[in-house]
Tab-separated table of C-alpha atoms in Angstrom:
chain	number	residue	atom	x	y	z
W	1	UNK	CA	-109.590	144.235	17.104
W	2	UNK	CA	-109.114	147.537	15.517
W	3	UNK	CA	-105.891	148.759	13.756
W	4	UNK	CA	-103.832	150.753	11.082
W	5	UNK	CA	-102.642	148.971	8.265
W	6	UNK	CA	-100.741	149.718	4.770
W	7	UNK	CA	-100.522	147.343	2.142
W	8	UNK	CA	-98.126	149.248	0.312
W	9	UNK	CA	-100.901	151.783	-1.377
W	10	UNK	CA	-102.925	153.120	0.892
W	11	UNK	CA	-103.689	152.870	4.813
W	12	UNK	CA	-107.119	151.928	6.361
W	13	UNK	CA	-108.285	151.323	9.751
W	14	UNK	CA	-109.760	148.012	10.044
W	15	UNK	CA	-111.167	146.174	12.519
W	16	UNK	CA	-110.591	142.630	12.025
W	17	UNK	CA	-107.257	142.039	13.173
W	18	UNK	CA	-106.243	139.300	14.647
W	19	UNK	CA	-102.984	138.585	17.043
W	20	UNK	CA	-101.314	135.569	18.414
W	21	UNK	CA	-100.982	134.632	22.238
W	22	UNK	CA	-97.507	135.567	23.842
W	23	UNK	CA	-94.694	132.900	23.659
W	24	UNK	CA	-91.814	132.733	25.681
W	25	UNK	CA	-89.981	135.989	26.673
W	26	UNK	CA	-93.175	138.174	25.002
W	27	UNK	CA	-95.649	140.259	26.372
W	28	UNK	CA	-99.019	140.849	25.437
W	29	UNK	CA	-100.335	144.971	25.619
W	30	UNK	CA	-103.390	146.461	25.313
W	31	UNK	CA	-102.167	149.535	23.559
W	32	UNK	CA	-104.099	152.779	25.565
W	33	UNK	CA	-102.621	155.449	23.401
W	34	UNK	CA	-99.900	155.864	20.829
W	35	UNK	CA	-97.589	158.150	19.251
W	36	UNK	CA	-97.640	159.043	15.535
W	37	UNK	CA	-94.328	159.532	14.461
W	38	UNK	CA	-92.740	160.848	11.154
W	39	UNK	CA	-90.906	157.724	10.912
W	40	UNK	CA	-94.694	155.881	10.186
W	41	UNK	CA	-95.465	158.354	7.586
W	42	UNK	CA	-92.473	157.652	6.249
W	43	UNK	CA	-93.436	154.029	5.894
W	44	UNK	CA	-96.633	155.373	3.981
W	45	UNK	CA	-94.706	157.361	1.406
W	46	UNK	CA	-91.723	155.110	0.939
W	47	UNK	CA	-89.107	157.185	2.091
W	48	UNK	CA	-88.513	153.884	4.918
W	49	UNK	CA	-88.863	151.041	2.725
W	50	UNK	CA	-90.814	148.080	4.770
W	51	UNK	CA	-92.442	145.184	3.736
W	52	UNK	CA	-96.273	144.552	3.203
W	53	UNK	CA	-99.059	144.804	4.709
W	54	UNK	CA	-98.196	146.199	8.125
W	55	UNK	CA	-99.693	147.005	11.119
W	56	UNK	CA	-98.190	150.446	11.751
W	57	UNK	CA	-96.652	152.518	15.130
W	58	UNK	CA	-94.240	152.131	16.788
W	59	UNK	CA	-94.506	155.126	19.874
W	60	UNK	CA	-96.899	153.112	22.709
W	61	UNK	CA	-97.394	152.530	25.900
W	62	UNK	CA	-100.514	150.413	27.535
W	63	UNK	CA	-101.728	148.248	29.690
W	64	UNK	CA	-100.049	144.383	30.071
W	65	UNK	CA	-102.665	141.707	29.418
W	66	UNK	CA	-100.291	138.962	29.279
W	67	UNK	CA	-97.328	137.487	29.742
W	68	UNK	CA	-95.447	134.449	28.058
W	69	UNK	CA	-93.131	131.938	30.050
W	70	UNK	CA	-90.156	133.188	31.646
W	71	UNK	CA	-91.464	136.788	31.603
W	72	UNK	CA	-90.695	138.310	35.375
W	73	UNK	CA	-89.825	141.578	35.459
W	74	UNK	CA	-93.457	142.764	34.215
W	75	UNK	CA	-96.941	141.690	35.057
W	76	UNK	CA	-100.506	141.397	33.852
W	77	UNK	CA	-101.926	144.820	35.215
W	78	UNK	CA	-98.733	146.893	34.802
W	79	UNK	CA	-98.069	150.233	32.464
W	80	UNK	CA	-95.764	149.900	30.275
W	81	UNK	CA	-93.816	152.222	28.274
W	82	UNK	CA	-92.539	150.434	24.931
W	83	UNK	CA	-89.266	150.749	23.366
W	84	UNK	CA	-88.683	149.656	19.360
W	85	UNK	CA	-85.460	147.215	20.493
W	86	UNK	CA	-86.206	143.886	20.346
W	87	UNK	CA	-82.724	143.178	20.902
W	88	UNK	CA	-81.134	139.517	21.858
W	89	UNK	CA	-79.585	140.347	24.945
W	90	UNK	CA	-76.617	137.896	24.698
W	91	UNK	CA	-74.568	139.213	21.870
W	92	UNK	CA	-71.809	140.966	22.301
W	93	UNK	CA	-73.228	144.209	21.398
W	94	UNK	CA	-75.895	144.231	23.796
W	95	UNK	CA	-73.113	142.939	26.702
W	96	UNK	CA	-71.424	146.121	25.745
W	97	UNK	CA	-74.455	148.189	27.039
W	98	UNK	CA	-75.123	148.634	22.950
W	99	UNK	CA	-78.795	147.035	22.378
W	100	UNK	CA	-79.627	149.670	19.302
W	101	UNK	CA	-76.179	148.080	17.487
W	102	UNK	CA	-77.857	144.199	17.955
W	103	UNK	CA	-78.478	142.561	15.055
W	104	UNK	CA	-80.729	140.592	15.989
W	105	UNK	CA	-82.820	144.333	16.275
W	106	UNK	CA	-82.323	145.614	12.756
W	107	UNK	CA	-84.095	144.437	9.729
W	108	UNK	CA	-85.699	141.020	11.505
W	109	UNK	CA	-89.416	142.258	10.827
W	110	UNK	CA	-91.815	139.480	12.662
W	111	UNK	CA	-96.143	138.769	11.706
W	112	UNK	CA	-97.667	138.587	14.898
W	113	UNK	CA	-100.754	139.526	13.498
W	114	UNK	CA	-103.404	138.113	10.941
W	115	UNK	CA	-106.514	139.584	9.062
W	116	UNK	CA	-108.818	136.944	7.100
W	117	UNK	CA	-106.131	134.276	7.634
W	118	UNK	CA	-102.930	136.855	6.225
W	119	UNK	CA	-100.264	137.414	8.216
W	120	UNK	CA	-99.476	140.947	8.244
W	121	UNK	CA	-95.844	142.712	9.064
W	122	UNK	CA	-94.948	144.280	12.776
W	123	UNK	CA	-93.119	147.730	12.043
W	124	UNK	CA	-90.373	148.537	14.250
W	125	UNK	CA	-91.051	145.286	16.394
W	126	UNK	CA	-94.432	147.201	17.750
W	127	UNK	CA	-96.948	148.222	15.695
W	128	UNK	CA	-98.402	150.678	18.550
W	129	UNK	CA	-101.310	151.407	16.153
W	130	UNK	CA	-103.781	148.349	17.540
W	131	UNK	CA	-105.456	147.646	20.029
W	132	UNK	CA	-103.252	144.876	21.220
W	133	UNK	CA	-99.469	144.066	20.298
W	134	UNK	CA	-96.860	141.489	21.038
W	135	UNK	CA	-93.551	142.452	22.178
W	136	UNK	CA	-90.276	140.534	23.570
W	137	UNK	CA	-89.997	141.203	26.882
W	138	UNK	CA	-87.155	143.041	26.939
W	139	UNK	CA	-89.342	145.727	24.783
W	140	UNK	CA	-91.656	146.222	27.697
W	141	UNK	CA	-90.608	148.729	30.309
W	142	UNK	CA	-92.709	149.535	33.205
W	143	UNK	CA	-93.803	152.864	34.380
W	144	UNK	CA	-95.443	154.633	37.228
W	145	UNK	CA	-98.823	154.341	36.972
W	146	UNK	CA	-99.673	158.107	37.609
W	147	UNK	CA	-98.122	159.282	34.497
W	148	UNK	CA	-100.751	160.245	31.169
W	149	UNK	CA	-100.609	157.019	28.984
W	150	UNK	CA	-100.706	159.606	26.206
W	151	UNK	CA	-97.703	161.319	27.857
W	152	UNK	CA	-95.605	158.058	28.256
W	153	UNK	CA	-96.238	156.765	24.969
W	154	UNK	CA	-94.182	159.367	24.086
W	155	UNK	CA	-91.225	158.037	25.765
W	156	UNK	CA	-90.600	155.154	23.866
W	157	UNK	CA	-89.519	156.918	20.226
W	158	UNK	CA	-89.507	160.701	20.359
W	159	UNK	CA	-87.858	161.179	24.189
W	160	UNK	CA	-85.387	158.318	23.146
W	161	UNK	CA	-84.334	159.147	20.001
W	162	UNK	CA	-84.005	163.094	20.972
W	163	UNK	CA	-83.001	163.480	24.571
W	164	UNK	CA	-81.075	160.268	24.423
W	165	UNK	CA	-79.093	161.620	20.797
W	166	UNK	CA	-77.986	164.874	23.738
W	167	UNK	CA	-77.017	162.483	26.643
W	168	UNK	CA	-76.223	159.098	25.062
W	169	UNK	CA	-74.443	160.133	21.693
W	170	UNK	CA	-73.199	163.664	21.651
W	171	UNK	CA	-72.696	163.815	25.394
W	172	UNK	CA	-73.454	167.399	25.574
W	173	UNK	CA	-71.967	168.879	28.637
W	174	UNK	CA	-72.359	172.215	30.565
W	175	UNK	CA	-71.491	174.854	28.917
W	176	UNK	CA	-72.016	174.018	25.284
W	177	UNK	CA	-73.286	175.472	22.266
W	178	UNK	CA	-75.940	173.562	20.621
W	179	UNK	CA	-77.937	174.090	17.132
W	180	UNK	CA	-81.432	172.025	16.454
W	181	UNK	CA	-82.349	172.169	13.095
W	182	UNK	CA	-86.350	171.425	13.087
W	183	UNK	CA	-88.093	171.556	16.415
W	184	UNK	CA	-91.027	169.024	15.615
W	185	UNK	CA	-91.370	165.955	18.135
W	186	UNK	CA	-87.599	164.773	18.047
W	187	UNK	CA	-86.221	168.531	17.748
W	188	UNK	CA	-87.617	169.267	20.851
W	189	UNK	CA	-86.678	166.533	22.781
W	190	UNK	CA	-83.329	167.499	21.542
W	191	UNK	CA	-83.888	170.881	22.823
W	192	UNK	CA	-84.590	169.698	26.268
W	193	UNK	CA	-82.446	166.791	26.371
W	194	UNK	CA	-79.736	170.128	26.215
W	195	UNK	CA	-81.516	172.081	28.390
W	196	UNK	CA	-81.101	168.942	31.114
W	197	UNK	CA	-77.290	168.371	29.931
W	198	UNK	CA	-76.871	172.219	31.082
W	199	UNK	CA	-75.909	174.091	27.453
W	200	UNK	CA	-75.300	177.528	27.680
W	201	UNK	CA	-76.986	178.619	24.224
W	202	UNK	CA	-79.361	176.219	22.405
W	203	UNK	CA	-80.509	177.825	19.174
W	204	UNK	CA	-83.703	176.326	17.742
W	205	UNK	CA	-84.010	176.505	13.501
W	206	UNK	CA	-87.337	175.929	12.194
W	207	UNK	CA	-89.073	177.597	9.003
W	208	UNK	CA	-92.525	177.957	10.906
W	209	UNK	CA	-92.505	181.256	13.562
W	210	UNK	CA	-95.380	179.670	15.066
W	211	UNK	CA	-92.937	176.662	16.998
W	212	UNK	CA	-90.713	179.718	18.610
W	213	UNK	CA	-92.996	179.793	21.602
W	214	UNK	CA	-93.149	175.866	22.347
W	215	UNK	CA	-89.208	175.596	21.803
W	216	UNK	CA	-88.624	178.346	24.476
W	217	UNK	CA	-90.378	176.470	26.655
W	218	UNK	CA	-88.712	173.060	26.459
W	219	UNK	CA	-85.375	175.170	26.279
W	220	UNK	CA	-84.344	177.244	23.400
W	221	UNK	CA	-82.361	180.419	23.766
W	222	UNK	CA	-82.873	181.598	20.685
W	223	UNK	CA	-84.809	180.945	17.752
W	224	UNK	CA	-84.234	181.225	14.168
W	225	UNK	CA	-86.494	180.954	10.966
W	226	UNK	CA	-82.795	179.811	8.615
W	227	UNK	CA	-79.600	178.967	9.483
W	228	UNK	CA	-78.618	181.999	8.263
W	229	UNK	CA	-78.586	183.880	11.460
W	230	UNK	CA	-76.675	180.977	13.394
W	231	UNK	CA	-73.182	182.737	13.134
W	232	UNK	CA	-74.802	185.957	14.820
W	233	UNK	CA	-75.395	184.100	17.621
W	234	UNK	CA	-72.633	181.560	17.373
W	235	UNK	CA	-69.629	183.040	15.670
W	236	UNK	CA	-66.994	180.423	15.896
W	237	UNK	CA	-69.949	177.868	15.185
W	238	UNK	CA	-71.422	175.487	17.363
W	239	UNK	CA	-70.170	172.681	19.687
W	240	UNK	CA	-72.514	170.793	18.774
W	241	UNK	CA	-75.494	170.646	15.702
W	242	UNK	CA	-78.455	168.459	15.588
W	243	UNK	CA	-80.130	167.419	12.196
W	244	UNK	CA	-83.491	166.534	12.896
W	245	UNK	CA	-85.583	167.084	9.583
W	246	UNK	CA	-84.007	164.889	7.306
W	247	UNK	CA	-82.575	166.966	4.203
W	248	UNK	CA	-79.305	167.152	2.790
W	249	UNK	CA	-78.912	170.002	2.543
W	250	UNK	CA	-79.169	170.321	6.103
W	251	UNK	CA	-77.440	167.933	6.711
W	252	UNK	CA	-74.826	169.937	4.747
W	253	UNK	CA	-75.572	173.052	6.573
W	254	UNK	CA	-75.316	171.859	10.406
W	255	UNK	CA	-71.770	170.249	9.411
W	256	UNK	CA	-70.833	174.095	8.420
W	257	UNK	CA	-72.000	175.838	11.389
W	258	UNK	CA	-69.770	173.436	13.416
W	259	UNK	CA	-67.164	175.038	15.847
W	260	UNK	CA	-63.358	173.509	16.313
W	261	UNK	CA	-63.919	169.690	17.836
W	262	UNK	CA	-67.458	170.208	17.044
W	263	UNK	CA	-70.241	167.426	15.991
W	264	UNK	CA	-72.984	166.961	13.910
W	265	UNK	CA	-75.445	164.331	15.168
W	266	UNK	CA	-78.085	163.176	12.318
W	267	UNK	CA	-81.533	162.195	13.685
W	268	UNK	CA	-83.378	163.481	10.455
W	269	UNK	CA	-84.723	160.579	7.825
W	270	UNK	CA	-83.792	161.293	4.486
W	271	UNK	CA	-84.513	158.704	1.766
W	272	UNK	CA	-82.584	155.441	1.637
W	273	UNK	CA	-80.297	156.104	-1.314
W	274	UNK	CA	-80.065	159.849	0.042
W	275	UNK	CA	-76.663	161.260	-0.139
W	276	UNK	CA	-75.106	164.641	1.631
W	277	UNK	CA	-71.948	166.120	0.756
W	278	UNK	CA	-69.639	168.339	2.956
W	279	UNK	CA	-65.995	170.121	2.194
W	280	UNK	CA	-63.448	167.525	3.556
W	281	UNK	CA	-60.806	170.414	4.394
W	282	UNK	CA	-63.214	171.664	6.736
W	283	UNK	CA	-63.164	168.670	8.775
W	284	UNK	CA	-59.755	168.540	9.473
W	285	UNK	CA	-60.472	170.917	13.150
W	286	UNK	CA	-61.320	167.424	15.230
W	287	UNK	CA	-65.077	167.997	13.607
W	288	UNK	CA	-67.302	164.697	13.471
W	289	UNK	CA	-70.483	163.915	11.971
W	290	UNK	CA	-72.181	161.474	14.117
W	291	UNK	CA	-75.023	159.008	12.492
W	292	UNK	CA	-77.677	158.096	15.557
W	293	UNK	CA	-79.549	155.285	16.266
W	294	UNK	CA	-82.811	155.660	18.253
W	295	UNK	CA	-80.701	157.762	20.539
W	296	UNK	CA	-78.172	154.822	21.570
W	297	UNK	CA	-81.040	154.420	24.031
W	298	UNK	CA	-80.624	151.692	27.102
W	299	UNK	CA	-84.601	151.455	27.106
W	300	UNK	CA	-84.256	149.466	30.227
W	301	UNK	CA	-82.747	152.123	31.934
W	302	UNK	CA	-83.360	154.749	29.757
W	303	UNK	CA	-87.466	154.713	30.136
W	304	UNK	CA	-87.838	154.363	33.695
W	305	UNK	CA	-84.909	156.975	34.325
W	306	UNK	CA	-86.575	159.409	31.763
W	307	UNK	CA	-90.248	158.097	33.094
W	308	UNK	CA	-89.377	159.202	36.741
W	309	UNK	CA	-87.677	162.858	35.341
W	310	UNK	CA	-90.769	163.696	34.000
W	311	UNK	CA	-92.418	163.031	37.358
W	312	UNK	CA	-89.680	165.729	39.244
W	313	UNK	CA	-91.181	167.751	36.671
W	314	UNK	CA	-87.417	167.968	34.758
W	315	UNK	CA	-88.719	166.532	31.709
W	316	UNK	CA	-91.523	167.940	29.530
W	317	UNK	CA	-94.411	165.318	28.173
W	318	UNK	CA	-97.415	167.089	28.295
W	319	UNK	CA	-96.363	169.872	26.492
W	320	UNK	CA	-95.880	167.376	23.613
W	321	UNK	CA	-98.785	166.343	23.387
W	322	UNK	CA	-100.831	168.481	21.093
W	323	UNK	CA	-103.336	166.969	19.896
W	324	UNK	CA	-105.010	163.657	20.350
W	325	UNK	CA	-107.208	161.695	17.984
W	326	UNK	CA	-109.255	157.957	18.273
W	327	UNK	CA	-107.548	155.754	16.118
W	328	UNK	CA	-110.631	156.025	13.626
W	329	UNK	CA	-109.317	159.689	12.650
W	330	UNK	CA	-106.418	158.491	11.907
W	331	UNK	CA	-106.002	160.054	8.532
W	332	UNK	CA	-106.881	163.387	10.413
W	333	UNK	CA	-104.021	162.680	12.803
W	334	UNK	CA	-101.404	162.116	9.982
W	335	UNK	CA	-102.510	164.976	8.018
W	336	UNK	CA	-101.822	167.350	10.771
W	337	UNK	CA	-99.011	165.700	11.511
W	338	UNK	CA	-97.125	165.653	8.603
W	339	UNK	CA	-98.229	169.169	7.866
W	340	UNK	CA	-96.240	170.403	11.027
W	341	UNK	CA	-99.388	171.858	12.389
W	342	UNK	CA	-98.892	169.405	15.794
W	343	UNK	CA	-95.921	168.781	17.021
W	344	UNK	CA	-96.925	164.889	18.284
W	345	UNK	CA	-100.249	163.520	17.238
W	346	UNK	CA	-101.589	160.731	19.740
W	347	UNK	CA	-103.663	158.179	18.666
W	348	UNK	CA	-106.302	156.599	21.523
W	349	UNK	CA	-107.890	153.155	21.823
């Protein structure tokens, strides 16, 4: 079956892979379209260190093929949204309502798959870039079967990670200031995840004018090309300040335009050994800076509710997807991608 791989110096689609039949608790999908995230790119140029070779993706949603024993809740012929969290279930984390916080879902890579007898890496517990992947059950959410595969991928990393960072981890409520620093795929599900939590002013920062236009429409008030302006719009600062690029020093700069009691939320994916500085007497006004998780995300519940928003026509998917690509352009796809000129690439099998 085809696929996008990276042994650790370059990525190639092959078509040659090979994956295992589902266990217990896993589910087998036939992958119908997937998103291509910054976070895979960031695989490619080490920024997220990962171990080689890999199948990459990690945004997907498809078609369920199979199912191992003990799977109930979804069945061969389903759509399925899928969520990055392989998560146990049983510790204590995920019986707090905490499954992004499991440890038994950070840093436990599994090799589902094989090419000419090699075992190859699963990235993020997905790999959404093949034509078939293996999940745990738990990973597998099912969806309406009228909604755009290309559309639902979407759920699973971008709508997640940005809408659930508004809802889930800054609890944005009516009435509140909000500042988005970079409106590519997870800036603008931050955007409308604030638009939905009823903010008053949601000021979208991004250096290209071009993305004004799109950010109005999933909720933006205002639109800036620098921070600079912010306090113009905002004078006492923010209630809240999103950090979705991955810099320091903005990073440094959403922590300044912070009101009294006011948070910054980091979403943005610097390098590993990456470190941000801020003035510590200017904390001392209840401010917080809040690190983020794949939004805190309940996939469970967070998919389907976020699945059947989008349906009520309260949640923008379509609008995100700009571009699609078969998985054979798949340099294509990243190139645009990563030079900002789509907002969410989607790759189709």
């Amino acid at each position: 079956m085809r696929g996008v791989i990276f042994d650790g110096k370059q990525t190639q689609v092959v078509d040659d892979l090979e994956i295992r039949e589902p266990g217990p608790g896993e589910v087998l999908v036939a992958i119908s379209a997937a998103g291509l995230c910054h976070s895979d790119l960031s695989v490619v140029d080490g920024t997220i260190p990962f171990p080689v070779p890999v199948v990459l993706g990690h945004e997907g949603a498809g078609v369920v093929e199979a199912v191992g024993a003990g799977v109930t809740h979804v069945r061969p012929g389903d759509h399925v949204s899928l969520s990055t969290l392989a998560n146990c279930g049983t510790c204590a984390e995920c019986d707090r309502g905490r499954p992004t916080m499991c440890r038994k879902a950070i840093g436990m890579p599994q090799r589902p798959f094989t090419r000419a007898g090699q075992p190859l890496y699963q990235f993020a517990s997905n790999s959404a870039f093949a034509e078939r992947t293996l999940v745990k059950a738990v990973q597998a959410v099912r969806i309406p079967d009228d909604i755009p595969m290309a559309s639902a991928a979407l759920i699973g990393c971008g709508v997640l990670t940005g809408v659930g960072a508004v809802l889930n981890r800054a609890r944005v409520d009516r009435g509140d200031s909000v500042v988005v620093i970079g409106t590519g795929g997870i800036g603008l599900n931050v955007i409308q995840g604030a638009r939905i939590a009823g903010a008053l002013t949601v000021v979208a920062v991004d250096s290209n004018p071009a993305k004004e236009e799109v950010a109005r429409r999933f909720g933006a008030t205002h639109f800036l090309s620098s921070t600079e302006g912010v306090r113009e719009v905002l004078p006492t600062g923010a209630d809240h300040a999103f950090e979705c690029v991955g810099r320091v020093e903005l990073v440094r700069q959403a922590v300044d335009l912070l009101d009294r009691h006011g948070q910054a939320v980091l979403l943005g994916v610097p390098a590993a050994t990456a470190e941000a500085s801020f003035l510590v007497s200017s904390m001392y006004l209840d401010k917080s800076i809040l690190g983020c998780r794949y939004g805190s995300a309940r996939p469970q519940r967070d998919i389907a509710l976020y699945a059947e928003m989008y349906r009520e026509g309260r949640l923008l998917l379509d609008e995100l997807v700009t571009e699609t690509y078969p998985v054979e352009d798949f340099e294509k796809a990243a190139a645009d991608a990563g030079g900002g000129r789509v907002a969410r690439a989607v790759l189709t099998f």
